[in-house]
């Protein structure tokens, strides 16, 4: 009987997606692409990958860059800890591995931002190591192949990794893992999988039982919390006041408009903004008008941000709070920012 891996590799030879990191797949390209692909769709990643490679074509150029430059090139792709970890790992690879990305799975996992899946993907695709890789797509395919009706968790994970190891082929491991990724993306889709076109339908227990649409078993949906946020756009001639976020935590080391969250039931938002800037940063502002309302969803919560045009009574005599800076409005594109701050900046510059 033909093995699952043989069927998949035959299918891959005819159906592999043409992706920029697959032509001349250096370890550096594989690593950057795998980090970008964490929680992000292939189509979204492609232009960011190309922009990143144009600016940082190899590991030394990335290691030498300032973190702010890396964040700037990453801007728009989200989950900025990935960019910070990529940069940190590049410097560690230069310092500890003579600039060569390690092929060893334990060494890969010790680098910032590289977990079990990413280590398996890099080791197998870049170095041909006999390692499985279980991303969301491969996980779904595997769960359906086994007809596994278990909630997500460490027990389920252990079974999936064990099965993934058992069916690894003896050669072309990188192609095999990429074949599974492509199959999950194009055929074994989350909704309405194209089972009739699937090279694995005779191996797939869920297909035989007609249960593929019920799988994977999902976590119970938790209501995503909402935060009401106010922000001040404080101008001084051709400049605007920006705050630099701390390195650790969400949107670390990015710039934003000073503000913060207020109680959901807040009625007088300008007054709440005034009070917040005063208590948190010692700034006494005059709130002039509302500039816009922005909705944005992060992984664990969503926000509605109200941005207000503000003035400081005597901006030239002010001692700025730590991590605040005046920025020329015409140069805002050089300050790495999250999505909402960038939208506000574009509005200011237009
Ligand atoms: Fe997925 Fe259907 Fe193929 Fe099973 S037969 S692996 S459910 S596409």
GROMACS .gro file of C-alpha atoms and ligand atoms in nm:
model
  358
    1UNK     CA    1   0.000   0.000   0.000
    2UNK     CA    2   0.128   0.347  -0.086
    3UNK     CA    3   0.235   0.540   0.222
    4UNK     CA    4   0.068   0.869   0.318
    5UNK     CA    5   0.400   1.050   0.263
    6UNK     CA    6   0.442   0.909  -0.090
    7UNK     CA    7   0.092   1.020  -0.187
    8UNK     CA    8   0.152   1.363  -0.042
    9UNK     CA    9   0.486   1.413  -0.215
   10UNK     CA   10   0.335   1.310  -0.550
   11UNK     CA   11   0.055   1.560  -0.492
   12UNK     CA   12   0.307   1.829  -0.389
   13UNK     CA   13   0.513   1.781  -0.705
   14UNK     CA   14   0.210   1.887  -0.905
   15UNK     CA   15   0.044   2.133  -0.669
   16UNK     CA   16   0.316   2.311  -0.467
   17UNK     CA   17   0.245   2.680  -0.426
   18UNK     CA   18   0.506   2.911  -0.573
   19UNK     CA   19   0.615   3.127  -0.280
   20UNK     CA   20   0.904   3.374  -0.257
   21UNK     CA   21   1.074   3.187   0.028
   22UNK     CA   22   1.063   2.861  -0.167
   23UNK     CA   23   1.287   2.983  -0.449
   24UNK     CA   24   1.647   2.945  -0.327
   25UNK     CA   25   1.533   2.843   0.026
   26UNK     CA   26   1.826   2.958   0.240
   27UNK     CA   27   1.797   2.892   0.616
   28UNK     CA   28   1.760   3.269   0.665
   29UNK     CA   29   1.466   3.293   0.422
   30UNK     CA   30   1.300   2.986   0.573
   31UNK     CA   31   1.341   3.125   0.925
   32UNK     CA   32   1.204   3.473   0.842
   33UNK     CA   33   0.910   3.327   0.649
   34UNK     CA   34   0.821   3.085   0.927
   35UNK     CA   35   0.824   3.363   1.187
   36UNK     CA   36   0.609   3.585   0.963
   37UNK     CA   37   0.366   3.299   0.899
   38UNK     CA   38   0.295   3.253   1.271
   39UNK     CA   39  -0.075   3.345   1.308
   40UNK     CA   40  -0.073   3.516   0.967
   41UNK     CA   41  -0.206   3.408   0.625
   42UNK     CA   42   0.039   3.334   0.342
   43UNK     CA   43  -0.115   3.599   0.113
   44UNK     CA   44  -0.069   3.866   0.382
   45UNK     CA   45   0.292   3.764   0.447
   46UNK     CA   46   0.419   3.770   0.085
   47UNK     CA   47   0.460   4.152   0.040
   48UNK     CA   48   0.604   4.190   0.392
   49UNK     CA   49   0.852   3.909   0.326
   50UNK     CA   50   0.964   4.072   0.003
   51UNK     CA   51   1.002   4.412   0.171
   52UNK     CA   52   1.195   4.255   0.460
   53UNK     CA   53   1.432   4.068   0.226
   54UNK     CA   54   1.494   4.381   0.021
   55UNK     CA   55   1.605   4.562   0.337
   56UNK     CA   56   1.765   4.268   0.525
   57UNK     CA   57   1.887   4.020   0.261
   58UNK     CA   58   2.087   3.811   0.507
   59UNK     CA   59   2.142   3.745   0.874
   60UNK     CA   60   2.436   3.987   0.924
   61UNK     CA   61   2.233   4.280   0.784
   62UNK     CA   62   1.949   4.199   1.025
   63UNK     CA   63   2.183   4.158   1.324
   64UNK     CA   64   2.353   4.492   1.251
   65UNK     CA   65   2.028   4.690   1.219
   66UNK     CA   66   1.873   4.893   1.500
   67UNK     CA   67   1.556   4.740   1.646
   68UNK     CA   68   1.355   5.048   1.544
   69UNK     CA   69   1.449   4.985   1.180
   70UNK     CA   70   1.333   4.623   1.203
   71UNK     CA   71   1.004   4.733   1.360
   72UNK     CA   72   0.957   4.990   1.086
   73UNK     CA   73   1.000   4.731   0.809
   74UNK     CA   74   0.768   4.493   1.000
   75UNK     CA   75   0.504   4.760   1.055
   76UNK     CA   76   0.155   4.651   0.951
   77UNK     CA   77   0.219   4.279   0.996
   78UNK     CA   78   0.127   4.293   1.367
   79UNK     CA   79   0.239   4.075   1.659
   80UNK     CA   80   0.548   4.290   1.696
   81UNK     CA   81   0.716   4.063   1.950
   82UNK     CA   82   0.794   3.843   1.648
   83UNK     CA   83   1.005   4.121   1.495
   84UNK     CA   84   1.181   4.198   1.823
   85UNK     CA   85   1.256   3.829   1.880
   86UNK     CA   86   1.378   3.782   1.522
   87UNK     CA   87   1.621   4.069   1.572
   88UNK     CA   88   1.737   3.941   1.913
   89UNK     CA   89   1.783   3.589   1.771
   90UNK     CA   90   1.987   3.725   1.476
   91UNK     CA   91   2.227   3.889   1.722
   92UNK     CA   92   2.248   3.570   1.929
   93UNK     CA   93   2.322   3.362   1.619
   94UNK     CA   94   2.606   3.600   1.530
   95UNK     CA   95   2.742   3.588   1.887
   96UNK     CA   96   2.694   3.217   1.967
   97UNK     CA   97   2.682   3.034   1.634
   98UNK     CA   98   2.933   3.230   1.422
   99UNK     CA   99   2.644   3.373   1.218
  100UNK     CA  100   2.515   3.031   1.104
  101UNK     CA  101   2.153   2.942   1.186
  102UNK     CA  102   2.178   2.616   1.384
  103UNK     CA  103   2.030   2.299   1.232
  104UNK     CA  104   1.987   2.132   1.570
  105UNK     CA  105   1.629   2.135   1.697
  106UNK     CA  106   1.722   2.204   2.063
  107UNK     CA  107   1.948   2.493   1.961
  108UNK     CA  108   1.671   2.635   1.740
  109UNK     CA  109   1.418   2.612   2.023
  110UNK     CA  110   1.653   2.799   2.256
  111UNK     CA  111   1.636   3.107   2.030
  112UNK     CA  112   1.378   3.381   2.103
  113UNK     CA  113   1.052   3.341   1.914
  114UNK     CA  114   1.113   2.981   1.801
  115UNK     CA  115   0.874   2.720   1.946
  116UNK     CA  116   0.834   2.351   1.866
  117UNK     CA  117   0.648   2.406   1.538
  118UNK     CA  118   0.880   2.672   1.399
  119UNK     CA  119   1.190   2.474   1.502
  120UNK     CA  120   1.053   2.167   1.320
  121UNK     CA  121   0.971   2.369   1.010
  122UNK     CA  122   1.316   2.535   0.993
  123UNK     CA  123   1.507   2.213   1.070
  124UNK     CA  124   1.316   2.013   0.809
  125UNK     CA  125   1.278   2.271   0.532
  126UNK     CA  126   1.619   2.439   0.560
  127UNK     CA  127   1.829   2.140   0.667
  128UNK     CA  128   1.627   1.829   0.574
  129UNK     CA  129   1.623   1.714   0.938
  130UNK     CA  130   1.371   1.435   1.021
  131UNK     CA  131   1.142   1.663   1.222
  132UNK     CA  132   0.766   1.702   1.197
  133UNK     CA  133   0.612   2.049   1.199
  134UNK     CA  134   0.262   2.101   1.332
  135UNK     CA  135   0.120   2.437   1.234
  136UNK     CA  136  -0.254   2.510   1.239
  137UNK     CA  137  -0.302   2.365   0.889
  138UNK     CA  138  -0.108   2.045   0.955
  139UNK     CA  139  -0.278   2.005   1.290
  140UNK     CA  140  -0.621   2.019   1.121
  141UNK     CA  141  -0.520   1.765   0.854
  142UNK     CA  142  -0.376   1.531   1.116
  143UNK     CA  143  -0.679   1.556   1.344
  144UNK     CA  144  -0.904   1.467   1.050
  145UNK     CA  145  -0.682   1.183   0.932
  146UNK     CA  146  -0.713   1.033   1.282
  147UNK     CA  147  -1.076   1.141   1.333
  148UNK     CA  148  -0.968   1.278   1.670
  149UNK     CA  149  -1.263   1.423   1.861
  150UNK     CA  150  -1.073   1.575   2.151
  151UNK     CA  151  -1.059   1.932   2.273
  152UNK     CA  152  -0.733   2.123   2.214
  153UNK     CA  153  -0.476   2.066   2.487
  154UNK     CA  154  -0.150   1.902   2.574
  155UNK     CA  155  -0.286   1.544   2.558
  156UNK     CA  156  -0.417   1.598   2.206
  157UNK     CA  157  -0.091   1.768   2.109
  158UNK     CA  158   0.113   1.472   2.232
  159UNK     CA  159  -0.095   1.233   2.016
  160UNK     CA  160  -0.058   1.457   1.710
  161UNK     CA  161   0.320   1.488   1.747
  162UNK     CA  162   0.353   1.112   1.793
  163UNK     CA  163   0.146   1.038   1.482
  164UNK     CA  164   0.335   1.306   1.286
  165UNK     CA  165   0.667   1.135   1.377
  166UNK     CA  166   0.535   0.791   1.276
  167UNK     CA  167   0.438   0.896   0.925
  168UNK     CA  168   0.750   1.103   0.844
  169UNK     CA  169   0.912   0.986   0.520
  170UNK     CA  170   1.278   0.880   0.503
  171UNK     CA  171   1.369   1.161   0.263
  172UNK     CA  172   1.236   1.495   0.129
  173UNK     CA  173   1.118   1.584   0.480
  174UNK     CA  174   1.107   1.957   0.407
  175UNK     CA  175   0.892   1.903   0.096
  176UNK     CA  176   0.672   1.665   0.290
  177UNK     CA  177   0.604   1.919   0.567
  178UNK     CA  178   0.536   2.188   0.308
  179UNK     CA  179   0.305   1.949   0.123
  180UNK     CA  180   0.102   1.907   0.442
  181UNK     CA  181   0.093   2.286   0.490
  182UNK     CA  182  -0.030   2.334   0.132
  183UNK     CA  183  -0.284   2.054   0.159
  184UNK     CA  184  -0.425   2.211   0.476
  185UNK     CA  185  -0.442   2.550   0.311
  186UNK     CA  186  -0.585   2.451  -0.029
  187UNK     CA  187  -0.774   2.123   0.018
  188UNK     CA  188  -0.830   2.034   0.384
  189UNK     CA  189  -0.970   2.378   0.457
  190UNK     CA  190  -1.138   2.464   0.790
  191UNK     CA  191  -1.482   2.485   0.623
  192UNK     CA  192  -1.598   2.268   0.331
  193UNK     CA  193  -1.278   2.065   0.279
  194UNK     CA  194  -1.237   1.944  -0.080
  195UNK     CA  195  -1.219   1.576   0.015
  196UNK     CA  196  -1.289   1.447  -0.336
  197UNK     CA  197  -0.970   1.614  -0.456
  198UNK     CA  198  -0.763   1.503  -0.157
  199UNK     CA  199  -0.478   1.256  -0.216
  200UNK     CA  200  -0.531   1.121   0.137
  201UNK     CA  201  -0.904   1.046   0.124
  202UNK     CA  202  -0.854   0.670   0.143
  203UNK     CA  203  -0.639   0.717   0.458
  204UNK     CA  204  -0.865   0.973   0.624
  205UNK     CA  205  -1.081   0.827   0.898
  206UNK     CA  206  -1.288   1.146   0.933
  207UNK     CA  207  -1.371   1.135   0.562
  208UNK     CA  208  -1.473   0.772   0.590
  209UNK     CA  209  -1.693   0.853   0.891
  210UNK     CA  210  -1.828   1.175   0.738
  211UNK     CA  211  -1.713   1.375   1.041
  212UNK     CA  212  -1.458   1.605   0.876
  213UNK     CA  213  -1.675   1.918   0.918
  214UNK     CA  214  -1.697   1.861   1.294
  215UNK     CA  215  -1.319   1.865   1.329
  216UNK     CA  216  -1.106   1.999   1.485
  217UNK     CA  217  -1.310   2.026   1.806
  218UNK     CA  218  -1.302   2.394   1.897
  219UNK     CA  219  -1.238   2.566   2.227
  220UNK     CA  220  -1.547   2.720   2.379
  221UNK     CA  221  -1.568   3.077   2.254
  222UNK     CA  222  -1.495   3.333   2.521
  223UNK     CA  223  -1.642   3.676   2.471
  224UNK     CA  224  -1.363   3.911   2.361
  225UNK     CA  225  -1.337   4.199   2.609
  226UNK     CA  226  -1.366   4.557   2.488
  227UNK     CA  227  -1.170   4.861   2.604
  228UNK     CA  228  -1.260   5.225   2.562
  229UNK     CA  229  -0.943   5.422   2.488
  230UNK     CA  230  -0.872   5.795   2.459
  231UNK     CA  231  -0.562   5.947   2.299
  232UNK     CA  232  -0.429   6.301   2.262
  233UNK     CA  233  -0.285   6.440   1.942
  234UNK     CA  234  -0.088   6.731   2.084
  235UNK     CA  235   0.068   6.957   1.822
  236UNK     CA  236   0.329   7.232   1.844
  237UNK     CA  237   0.370   7.406   1.508
  238UNK     CA  238   0.474   7.136   1.260
  239UNK     CA  239   0.539   6.881   1.536
  240UNK     CA  240   0.331   6.633   1.732
  241UNK     CA  241   0.395   6.471   2.069
  242UNK     CA  242   0.457   6.095   2.070
  243UNK     CA  243   0.503   5.846   2.353
  244UNK     CA  244   0.736   5.549   2.327
  245UNK     CA  245   0.590   5.224   2.463
  246UNK     CA  246   0.800   5.015   2.702
  247UNK     CA  247   1.004   4.733   2.545
  248UNK     CA  248   0.813   4.452   2.712
  249UNK     CA  249   0.445   4.392   2.657
  250UNK     CA  250   0.210   4.464   2.372
  251UNK     CA  251   0.333   4.687   2.090
  252UNK     CA  252   0.666   4.708   2.274
  253UNK     CA  253   0.904   4.981   2.153
  254UNK     CA  254   0.645   5.125   1.914
  255UNK     CA  255   0.537   5.489   1.924
  256UNK     CA  256   0.183   5.604   1.996
  257UNK     CA  257  -0.028   5.907   2.085
  258UNK     CA  258  -0.038   5.952   2.463
  259UNK     CA  259  -0.353   5.829   2.632
  260UNK     CA  260  -0.493   5.512   2.779
  261UNK     CA  261  -0.808   5.322   2.858
  262UNK     CA  262  -1.095   5.467   3.059
  263UNK     CA  263  -1.405   5.313   3.218
  264UNK     CA  264  -1.655   5.178   2.963
  265UNK     CA  265  -1.929   5.397   3.106
  266UNK     CA  266  -1.728   5.723   3.069
  267UNK     CA  267  -1.960   5.993   2.940
  268UNK     CA  268  -1.730   6.294   2.910
  269UNK     CA  269  -1.434   6.160   2.711
  270UNK     CA  270  -1.246   6.493   2.673
  271UNK     CA  271  -1.260   6.538   3.049
  272UNK     CA  272  -1.144   6.179   3.106
  273UNK     CA  273  -0.852   6.237   2.867
  274UNK     CA  274  -0.752   6.557   3.046
  275UNK     CA  275  -0.758   6.379   3.383
  276UNK     CA  276  -0.570   6.076   3.254
  277UNK     CA  277  -0.288   6.281   3.096
  278UNK     CA  278  -0.257   6.483   3.413
  279UNK     CA  279  -0.243   6.192   3.653
  280UNK     CA  280  -0.032   5.960   3.440
  281UNK     CA  281   0.213   6.198   3.271
  282UNK     CA  282   0.174   6.533   3.452
  283UNK     CA  283   0.051   6.699   3.132
  284UNK     CA  284  -0.219   6.969   3.149
  285UNK     CA  285  -0.380   6.982   2.806
  286UNK     CA  286  -0.662   7.173   2.645
  287UNK     CA  287  -0.882   6.937   2.449
  288UNK     CA  288  -0.996   7.112   2.131
  289UNK     CA  289  -1.189   6.873   1.907
  290UNK     CA  290  -1.243   6.511   1.821
  291UNK     CA  291  -1.021   6.387   1.535
  292UNK     CA  292  -1.167   6.043   1.487
  293UNK     CA  293  -1.292   5.717   1.631
  294UNK     CA  294  -1.097   5.399   1.553
  295UNK     CA  295  -1.197   5.037   1.609
  296UNK     CA  296  -0.928   4.771   1.629
  297UNK     CA  297  -0.916   4.406   1.737
  298UNK     CA  298  -0.608   4.257   1.903
  299UNK     CA  299  -0.574   3.888   1.988
  300UNK     CA  300  -0.735   3.902   2.331
  301UNK     CA  301  -0.941   4.220   2.327
  302UNK     CA  302  -1.073   4.490   2.101
  303UNK     CA  303  -1.065   4.865   2.141
  304UNK     CA  304  -1.257   5.174   2.042
  305UNK     CA  305  -1.013   5.463   2.047
  306UNK     CA  306  -1.129   5.827   2.047
  307UNK     CA  307  -0.853   6.061   1.931
  308UNK     CA  308  -0.869   6.429   2.026
  309UNK     CA  309  -0.673   6.729   1.898
  310UNK     CA  310  -0.512   6.890   2.204
  311UNK     CA  311  -0.285   7.181   2.289
  312UNK     CA  312  -0.042   7.238   2.572
  313UNK     CA  313  -0.062   7.592   2.715
  314UNK     CA  314   0.318   7.648   2.708
  315UNK     CA  315   0.474   7.360   2.516
  316UNK     CA  316   0.822   7.516   2.491
  317UNK     CA  317   0.857   7.543   2.868
  318UNK     CA  318   0.743   7.189   2.930
  319UNK     CA  319   0.974   6.919   3.061
  320UNK     CA  320   0.865   6.615   2.865
  321UNK     CA  321   0.782   6.296   3.054
  322UNK     CA  322   1.038   6.017   3.002
  323UNK     CA  323   0.994   5.837   2.669
  324UNK     CA  324   0.807   6.128   2.509
  325UNK     CA  325   0.936   6.310   2.202
  326UNK     CA  326   0.827   6.581   1.963
  327UNK     CA  327   0.820   6.446   1.607
  328UNK     CA  328   0.797   6.640   1.281
  329UNK     CA  329   0.461   6.549   1.128
  330UNK     CA  330   0.630   6.511   0.788
  331UNK     CA  331   0.866   6.249   0.940
  332UNK     CA  332   0.609   6.034   1.121
  333UNK     CA  333   0.661   5.748   0.876
  334UNK     CA  334   1.006   5.691   1.029
  335UNK     CA  335   0.856   5.616   1.373
  336UNK     CA  336   0.738   5.252   1.400
  337UNK     CA  337   0.374   5.244   1.515
  338UNK     CA  338   0.078   5.012   1.558
  339UNK     CA  339  -0.220   5.021   1.327
  340UNK     CA  340  -0.434   5.285   1.500
  341UNK     CA  341  -0.146   5.526   1.569
  342UNK     CA  342  -0.044   5.494   1.203
  343UNK     CA  343  -0.399   5.576   1.087
  344UNK     CA  344  -0.397   5.887   1.304
  345UNK     CA  345  -0.052   5.983   1.168
  346UNK     CA  346  -0.165   5.944   0.807
  347UNK     CA  347  -0.462   6.168   0.881
  348UNK     CA  348  -0.231   6.432   1.028
  349UNK     CA  349   0.012   6.422   0.738
  350UNK     CA  350  -0.254   6.445   0.467
  351LIG    FE1  351  -0.900   1.662   0.490
  351LIG    FE2  352  -1.096   1.553   0.349
  351LIG    FE3  353  -0.841   1.501   0.291
  351LIG    FE4  354  -0.951   1.406   0.512
  351LIG     S1  355  -1.010   1.357   0.302
  351LIG     S2  356  -0.751   1.497   0.493
  351LIG     S3  357  -1.087   1.571   0.570
  351LIG     S4  358  -0.946   1.698   0.275
   0.00000   0.00000   0.00000
